[in-house]
Amino acid sequence: MALALKRKISFPVTEKDYLKLICNFIYRLGLADCWYEKREIRYPILNKAFSLIVNIFWVIFTVNVLAANYRTDLTLKESNDVLLFSYGLPAISLKVIILYAKKEEIKVFFKKLLEGEVTQHSNKKAIRAAIVVYVVVCCGLFSATVYMLYGIKDYFVEDIPVRVEVLYYPKTSDTGLLVNFIRFLAIVHFWYIICIMNSTDYLCLCTLVFIKYKFIRVRMFFEGLGKKSKSSKEFEKEFLNGVILLKHALWCARNVQNTIGSIYSVQIVESITLLVVLLLKAVYAGSDMALLLVCVGSYISIVILTGVYMTYSANITYEALLVPTAIFHCGWEKVKIRPGLRKLIVVTLQQSQKPLYMTAFGVINLSYENFLVVLRLSYSFFVVMRDSKGTRT
């Protein structure tokens, strides 16, 4: 009995387990299947029908939310909410489209990332970092929960229907069984969108974390090689293994941008726009402390999420820069090596010295410095929009 229970309950303990768990979650949401292993589906027709219904559902409600921009009876609070979703929903929808468009390339990338020739055992530090990233991503759930509680507060204080999204239909004054059912579906749509946003972000962040630790492993391998006294044959064998490790890490770092790079590129643009909107909402919150708390919580969540994206991307660049020094001090001068190996060492040094940057749309380098640039840009846009609105009024 205990053995059977142990087989049923399995926790992610390797990099593969974590990425598989995220891909399975995205697939269960009715979205693209990005996992490279073949699935056993008992009821394929029902599964396709469920996926179709879910996609139609979230597309219809997304259009309903965006169409609320054409309503003329919105309050100031509702107008601010519509503005927030008008920037957030298209970005999330674009992430879903990218997953569908790139799913085959993502499958190939994950297979090489996780089951390449040099992938031997899991890195405990990488797993711990993935857990920390998960906690960071869950900040978005906390912010969404506070936003939901704010809608419940409005129901008791102002006697208006509980809402988390402003819809084109139904309006606040509409009543009836069908209207209440649509409002319930709007709440489901809100949490569905939150799940999509968190799962896609976690997928990208985990991938960046694991690539970072691949370069750490390469650096530590060559540093360890330099501390050992080996014969020429042993050194050549170990050095060739290190070259394979480096080649694999470089392939992963360069191909991650061709697969899921577009997703974190969208995240950077989304962060700038949402930070501006949230600052505007905080300004117009006035004495409404509950709304101010929602705005501040959402703002902090987006800043932290963007910071994690930029930080781990910058960490990849930093760890890659340390590899050439480790190769140079790997002890090649202590043993007698053949001319062919000497040439390979020179070529390896040259290849490892090429700067490696994670970029957004191939334009913005994801780095510590540019994280501050993103925050400054969002504040500058906020000041311009606030002043323009003040001039109109």
Coordinates of C-alpha atoms in Angstrom, one line a residue, residues 182-350:
I182 CA -22.1 35.6 -17.8
R183 CA -20.7 37.5 -14.8
F184 CA -19.7 34.2 -13.2
L185 CA -18.0 33.2 -16.5
A186 CA -16.1 36.5 -16.5
I187 CA -14.6 35.6 -13.1
V188 CA -13.6 32.2 -14.5
H189 CA -12.1 34.0 -17.5
F190 CA -10.1 36.3 -15.2
W191 CA -8.6 33.4 -13.3
Y192 CA -8.0 31.4 -16.5
I193 CA -6.0 34.4 -17.9
I194 CA -4.0 34.6 -14.6
C195 CA -3.1 30.9 -15.0
I196 CA -2.0 31.4 -18.6
M197 CA 0.1 34.3 -17.6
N198 CA 1.8 32.6 -14.6
S199 CA 2.4 29.3 -16.4
T200 CA 4.0 30.9 -19.5
D201 CA 6.2 33.2 -17.4
Y202 CA 7.3 30.2 -15.2
L203 CA 8.1 28.2 -18.3
C204 CA 10.4 30.9 -19.6
L205 CA 12.0 31.7 -16.3
C206 CA 12.7 28.1 -15.5
T207 CA 14.4 27.7 -18.9
L208 CA 16.6 30.7 -18.2
V209 CA 17.5 29.4 -14.8
F210 CA 18.5 26.0 -16.1
I211 CA 20.6 27.5 -18.9
K212 CA 22.4 29.7 -16.4
Y213 CA 23.4 26.6 -14.4
K214 CA 24.7 24.9 -17.5
F215 CA 27.3 27.7 -17.9
I216 CA 28.1 27.4 -14.2
R217 CA 28.7 23.7 -14.7
V218 CA 31.0 24.4 -17.7
R219 CA 33.0 26.9 -15.7
M220 CA 33.3 24.6 -12.7
F221 CA 34.3 21.7 -15.0
F222 CA 37.3 23.7 -16.5
E223 CA 38.3 25.1 -13.1
G224 CA 38.3 21.5 -11.7
L225 CA 40.3 20.4 -14.7
G226 CA 43.0 23.0 -13.9
K227 CA 43.4 21.8 -10.3
K228 CA 44.1 18.1 -11.2
S229 CA 47.4 16.7 -12.4
K230 CA 46.7 14.4 -15.3
S231 CA 48.6 12.8 -18.1
S232 CA 48.4 14.1 -21.6
K233 CA 45.8 11.5 -22.7
E234 CA 43.6 12.0 -19.6
F235 CA 43.8 15.8 -20.0
E236 CA 42.8 15.6 -23.7
K237 CA 39.9 13.3 -22.9
E238 CA 38.6 15.6 -20.1
F239 CA 39.1 18.7 -22.2
L240 CA 37.1 17.2 -25.1
N241 CA 34.3 16.5 -22.6
G242 CA 34.4 20.1 -21.5
V243 CA 34.2 21.3 -25.1
I244 CA 31.1 19.2 -25.5
L245 CA 29.6 20.8 -22.4
L246 CA 30.4 24.3 -23.7
K247 CA 29.0 23.5 -27.1
H248 CA 25.8 22.3 -25.6
A249 CA 25.4 25.3 -23.3
L250 CA 26.1 27.8 -26.1
W251 CA 23.5 25.9 -28.3
C252 CA 20.9 26.2 -25.6
A253 CA 21.6 29.9 -25.0
R254 CA 21.4 30.8 -28.6
N255 CA 18.3 28.7 -29.5
V256 CA 16.3 29.7 -26.5
Q257 CA 15.9 33.1 -28.2
N258 CA 14.5 31.4 -31.4
T259 CA 11.9 29.5 -29.4
I260 CA 10.6 31.2 -26.3
G261 CA 12.6 34.4 -26.7
S262 CA 9.5 36.1 -28.2
I263 CA 7.5 35.4 -25.0
Y264 CA 9.9 37.2 -22.7
S265 CA 10.2 40.0 -25.3
V266 CA 6.5 40.5 -25.1
Q267 CA 6.8 40.5 -21.3
I268 CA 9.2 43.5 -21.3
V269 CA 6.8 45.6 -23.5
E270 CA 3.9 44.4 -21.3
S271 CA 5.7 45.4 -18.2
I272 CA 6.4 49.0 -19.4
T273 CA 2.7 49.6 -20.4
L274 CA 1.2 48.0 -17.3
L275 CA 3.5 49.8 -14.9
V276 CA 2.4 53.1 -16.5
V277 CA -1.3 52.2 -16.3
L278 CA -1.0 51.1 -12.6
L279 CA 0.8 54.3 -11.7
L280 CA -2.1 56.2 -13.3
K281 CA -4.7 54.1 -11.4
A282 CA -2.8 54.8 -8.2
V283 CA -2.9 58.5 -8.8
Y284 CA -6.7 58.5 -9.5
A285 CA -7.4 56.2 -6.6
G286 CA -7.6 59.2 -4.4
S287 CA -8.7 58.3 -0.9
D288 CA -9.8 54.8 -1.8
M289 CA -7.2 52.8 0.2
A290 CA -8.5 49.4 -1.1
L291 CA -7.9 50.4 -4.7
L292 CA -4.5 51.9 -3.8
L293 CA -3.5 48.6 -2.2
V294 CA -4.5 46.7 -5.3
C295 CA -2.5 49.1 -7.6
V296 CA 0.6 48.9 -5.3
G297 CA 0.4 45.1 -5.0
S298 CA 0.1 44.7 -8.8
Y299 CA 2.9 47.2 -9.4
I300 CA 5.3 45.4 -7.1
S301 CA 4.4 42.0 -8.6
I302 CA 5.2 43.2 -12.2
V303 CA 8.4 44.9 -11.0
I304 CA 9.6 41.8 -9.3
L305 CA 8.6 39.6 -12.3
T306 CA 10.4 41.9 -14.8
G307 CA 13.4 42.0 -12.5
V308 CA 13.6 38.2 -12.3
Y309 CA 13.5 38.0 -16.1
M310 CA 16.2 40.6 -16.5
T311 CA 18.3 39.3 -13.7
Y312 CA 18.5 35.6 -14.8
S313 CA 19.1 36.7 -18.4
A314 CA 21.9 38.9 -17.2
N315 CA 23.2 36.0 -15.1
I316 CA 23.6 33.9 -18.3
T317 CA 25.7 36.7 -19.8
Y318 CA 27.8 37.0 -16.7
E319 CA 28.4 33.2 -16.3
A320 CA 29.3 32.9 -20.0
L321 CA 31.9 35.7 -19.6
L322 CA 33.6 33.7 -16.8
V323 CA 34.0 30.6 -19.0
P324 CA 37.0 31.8 -21.2
T325 CA 39.1 32.6 -18.0
A326 CA 38.3 29.1 -16.7
I327 CA 39.4 27.5 -20.0
F328 CA 42.6 29.5 -20.1
H329 CA 43.5 28.3 -16.6
C330 CA 42.5 24.7 -17.1
G331 CA 46.1 23.5 -17.0
W332 CA 46.8 23.0 -20.6
E333 CA 50.3 24.4 -20.1
K334 CA 51.2 21.8 -17.5
V335 CA 51.0 18.8 -19.8
K336 CA 52.5 17.9 -23.2
I337 CA 49.7 18.2 -25.8
R338 CA 49.7 17.5 -29.5
P339 CA 49.4 20.4 -32.0
G340 CA 45.9 19.5 -33.0
L341 CA 44.7 19.8 -29.4
R342 CA 46.5 23.1 -29.0
K343 CA 44.6 24.4 -32.0
L344 CA 41.3 23.2 -30.5
I345 CA 42.1 25.0 -27.3
V346 CA 42.6 28.3 -29.2
V347 CA 39.4 27.9 -31.2
T348 CA 37.5 27.0 -28.0
L349 CA 38.8 30.2 -26.3
Q350 CA 37.8 32.2 -29.3

